[in-house]
PDB file of C-alpha atoms in Angstrom:
ATOM      1  CA  MET A  28      57.289  53.100 159.651  1.00 87.00           C
ATOM      2  CA  LYS A  29      57.303  52.983 155.844  1.00 90.00           C
ATOM      3  CA  ARG A  30      53.702  54.195 155.717  1.00 93.00           C
ATOM      4  CA  LYS A  31      54.470  57.215 157.890  1.00 94.00           C
ATOM      5  CA  LEU A  32      57.491  58.112 155.766  1.00 94.00           C
ATOM      6  CA  LEU A  33      55.504  57.712 152.549  1.00 95.00           C
ATOM      7  CA  ALA A  34      52.637  59.797 153.975  1.00 95.00           C
ATOM      8  CA  GLY A  35      55.070  62.523 155.031  1.00 95.00           C
ATOM      9  CA  ILE A  36      56.728  62.643 151.610  1.00 95.00           C
ATOM     10  CA  THR A  37      53.327  62.725 149.900  1.00 95.00           C
ATOM     11  CA  ALA A  38      52.082  65.527 152.163  1.00 94.00           C
ATOM     12  CA  MET A  39      55.252  67.570 151.622  1.00 94.00           C
ATOM     13  CA  THR A  40      54.993  67.108 147.859  1.00 93.00           C
ATOM     14  CA  LEU A  41      51.402  68.338 147.874  1.00 90.00           C
ATOM     15  CA  VAL A  42      52.206  71.345 150.077  1.00 90.00           C
ATOM     16  CA  LEU A  43      55.194  72.396 147.954  1.00 89.00           C
ATOM     17  CA  GLY A  44      53.307  71.773 144.723  1.00 88.00           C
ATOM     18  CA  LEU A  45      50.314  73.858 145.770  1.00 86.00           C
ATOM     19  CA  GLY A  46      52.637  76.561 147.099  1.00 83.00           C
ATOM     20  CA  ASN A  47      54.316  76.805 143.710  1.00 83.00           C
ATOM     21  CA  VAL A  48      50.956  77.121 141.968  1.00 80.00           C
ATOM     22  CA  VAL A  49      49.931  79.975 144.268  1.00 77.00           C
ATOM     23  CA  LEU A  50      53.298  81.699 143.842  1.00 75.00           C
ATOM     24  CA  ALA A  51      53.191  81.328 140.062  1.00 73.00           C
ATOM     25  CA  HIS A  52      49.676  82.766 139.910  1.00 69.00           C
ATOM     26  CA  GLY A  53      50.654  85.753 142.055  1.00 64.00           C
ATOM     27  CA  ASP A  54      48.569  88.776 142.875  1.00 57.00           C
ATOM     28  CA  GLY A  55      51.059  91.595 142.376  1.00 54.00           C
ATOM     29  CA  PRO A  56      50.863  94.315 139.719  1.00 51.00           C
ATOM     30  CA  GLY A  57      50.410  92.625 136.364  1.00 48.00           C
ATOM     31  CA  GLN A  58      51.036  89.133 137.697  1.00 47.00           C
ATOM     32  CA  GLY A  59      48.623  86.429 136.666  1.00 44.00           C
ATOM     33  CA  SER A  60      46.731  88.740 134.349  1.00 45.00           C
ATOM     34  CA  GLY A  61      48.791  88.442 131.160  1.00 43.00           C
ATOM     35  CA  GLN A  62      50.080  92.003 131.445  1.00 46.00           C
ATOM     36  CA  GLY A  63      53.743  91.216 131.985  1.00 49.00           C
ATOM     37  CA  PHE A  64      55.651  91.436 135.233  1.00 52.00           C
ATOM     38  CA  TRP A  65      55.840  95.176 135.906  1.00 53.00           C
ATOM     39  CA  GLN A  66      53.351  97.850 134.945  1.00 60.00           C
ATOM     40  CA  GLY A  67      54.419 100.537 137.429  1.00 68.00           C
ATOM     41  CA  SER A  68      55.697 104.017 136.678  1.00 80.00           C
ATOM     42  CA  PHE A  69      59.317 105.046 136.443  1.00 82.00           C
ATOM     43  CA  GLU A  70      59.115 106.697 139.875  1.00 86.00           C
ATOM     44  CA  GLU A  71      57.893 103.442 141.436  1.00 86.00           C
ATOM     45  CA  MET A  72      60.614 101.431 139.717  1.00 85.00           C
ATOM     46  CA  LEU A  73      63.499 103.850 140.381  1.00 89.00           C
ATOM     47  CA  PRO A  74      64.570 102.476 143.818  1.00 90.00           C
ATOM     48  CA  PHE A  75      64.774  98.937 142.422  1.00 89.00           C
ATOM     49  CA  MET A  76      66.668 100.101 139.340  1.00 89.00           C
ATOM     50  CA  LYS A  77      69.166 102.016 141.506  1.00 92.00           C
ATOM     51  CA  GLU A  78      69.737  98.871 143.555  1.00 92.00           C
ATOM     52  CA  MET A  79      70.363  96.763 140.456  1.00 92.00           C
ATOM     53  CA  HIS A  80      72.439  99.410 138.615  1.00 93.00           C
ATOM     54  CA  PRO A  81      74.223 101.501 141.281  1.00 92.00           C
ATOM     55  CA  ASP A  82      76.654 103.076 138.787  1.00 93.00           C
ATOM     56  CA  PHE A  83      73.909 104.532 136.571  1.00 93.00           C
ATOM     57  CA  ASN A  84      72.613 108.069 137.046  1.00 93.00           C
ATOM     58  CA  ASP A  85      68.887 108.934 136.979  1.00 91.00           C
ATOM     59  CA  THR A  86      68.994 109.965 133.294  1.00 91.00           C
ATOM     60  CA  GLN A  87      70.532 106.661 132.245  1.00 92.00           C
ATOM     61  CA  LEU A  88      67.999 104.737 134.330  1.00 90.00           C
ATOM     62  CA  GLU A  89      65.097 106.685 132.820  1.00 89.00           C
ATOM     63  CA  ASP A  90      66.436 106.036 129.303  1.00 88.00           C
ATOM     64  CA  MET A  91      66.643 102.327 130.119  1.00 87.00           C
ATOM     65  CA  TYR A  92      63.092 102.353 131.508  1.00 85.00           C
ATOM     66  CA  GLN A  93      61.762 104.154 128.415  1.00 84.00           C
ATOM     67  CA  ASP A  94      63.535 101.681 126.108  1.00 82.00           C
ATOM     68  CA  CYS A  95      61.796  98.805 127.870  1.00 79.00           C
ATOM     69  CA  HIS A  96      58.399 100.328 128.705  1.00 74.00           C
ATOM     70  CA  GLY A  97      58.017 103.599 126.827  1.00 66.00           C
ATOM     71  CA  GLN A  98      56.775 104.726 123.416  1.00 61.00           C
ATOM     72  CA  ASN A  99      59.986 103.568 121.700  1.00 50.00           C
ATOM     73  CA  SER A 100      59.734 100.028 123.021  1.00 52.00           C
ATOM     74  CA  PRO A 101      59.915  97.364 120.270  1.00 52.00           C
ATOM     75  CA  ASN A 102      56.958  95.680 121.969  1.00 49.00           C
ATOM     76  CA  GLY A 103      54.867  98.857 122.025  1.00 50.00           C
ATOM     77  CA  PRO A 104      54.154 101.132 124.971  1.00 49.00           C
ATOM     78  CA  GLY A 105      53.727  99.205 128.194  1.00 48.00           C
ATOM     79  CA  ASN A 106      53.844  95.812 126.462  1.00 51.00           C
ATOM     80  CA  THR A 107      56.520  93.677 128.108  1.00 48.00           C
ATOM     81  CA  ASP A 108      55.074  90.252 127.329  1.00 52.00           C
ATOM     82  CA  ARG A 109      58.137  89.247 125.333  1.00 51.00           C
ATOM     83  CA  GLY A 110      60.622  90.496 127.932  1.00 53.00           C
ATOM     84  CA  MET A 111      63.404  93.020 127.622  1.00 53.00           C
ATOM     85  CA  MET A 112      65.948  90.871 125.794  1.00 55.00           C
ATOM     86  CA  ASN A 113      63.709  88.783 123.510  1.00 51.00           C
ATOM     87  CA  ASN A 114      63.312  91.239 120.659  1.00 50.00           C
ATOM     88  CA  PHE A 115      64.382  88.891 117.867  1.00 43.00           C
TER      89      PHE A 115
END
């Protein structure tokens, strides 16, 4: 009985551990390639931004996007390796 329980716990640990490795590696846009999390255009990001910030209008959302990903970004254009809030 103890052996079966130990084998089950070991198998579950391996499955969850390998699942986390695969999830962390990812295969989405920019994931796992050192390019930051999102490299899409403003038009691609707009539905997600509207969901997260429902009170903002399109101009405010575009300004926010340009601050984080545009030419005026403290990290340079398209460079989000340091994240949006880690500019110090």
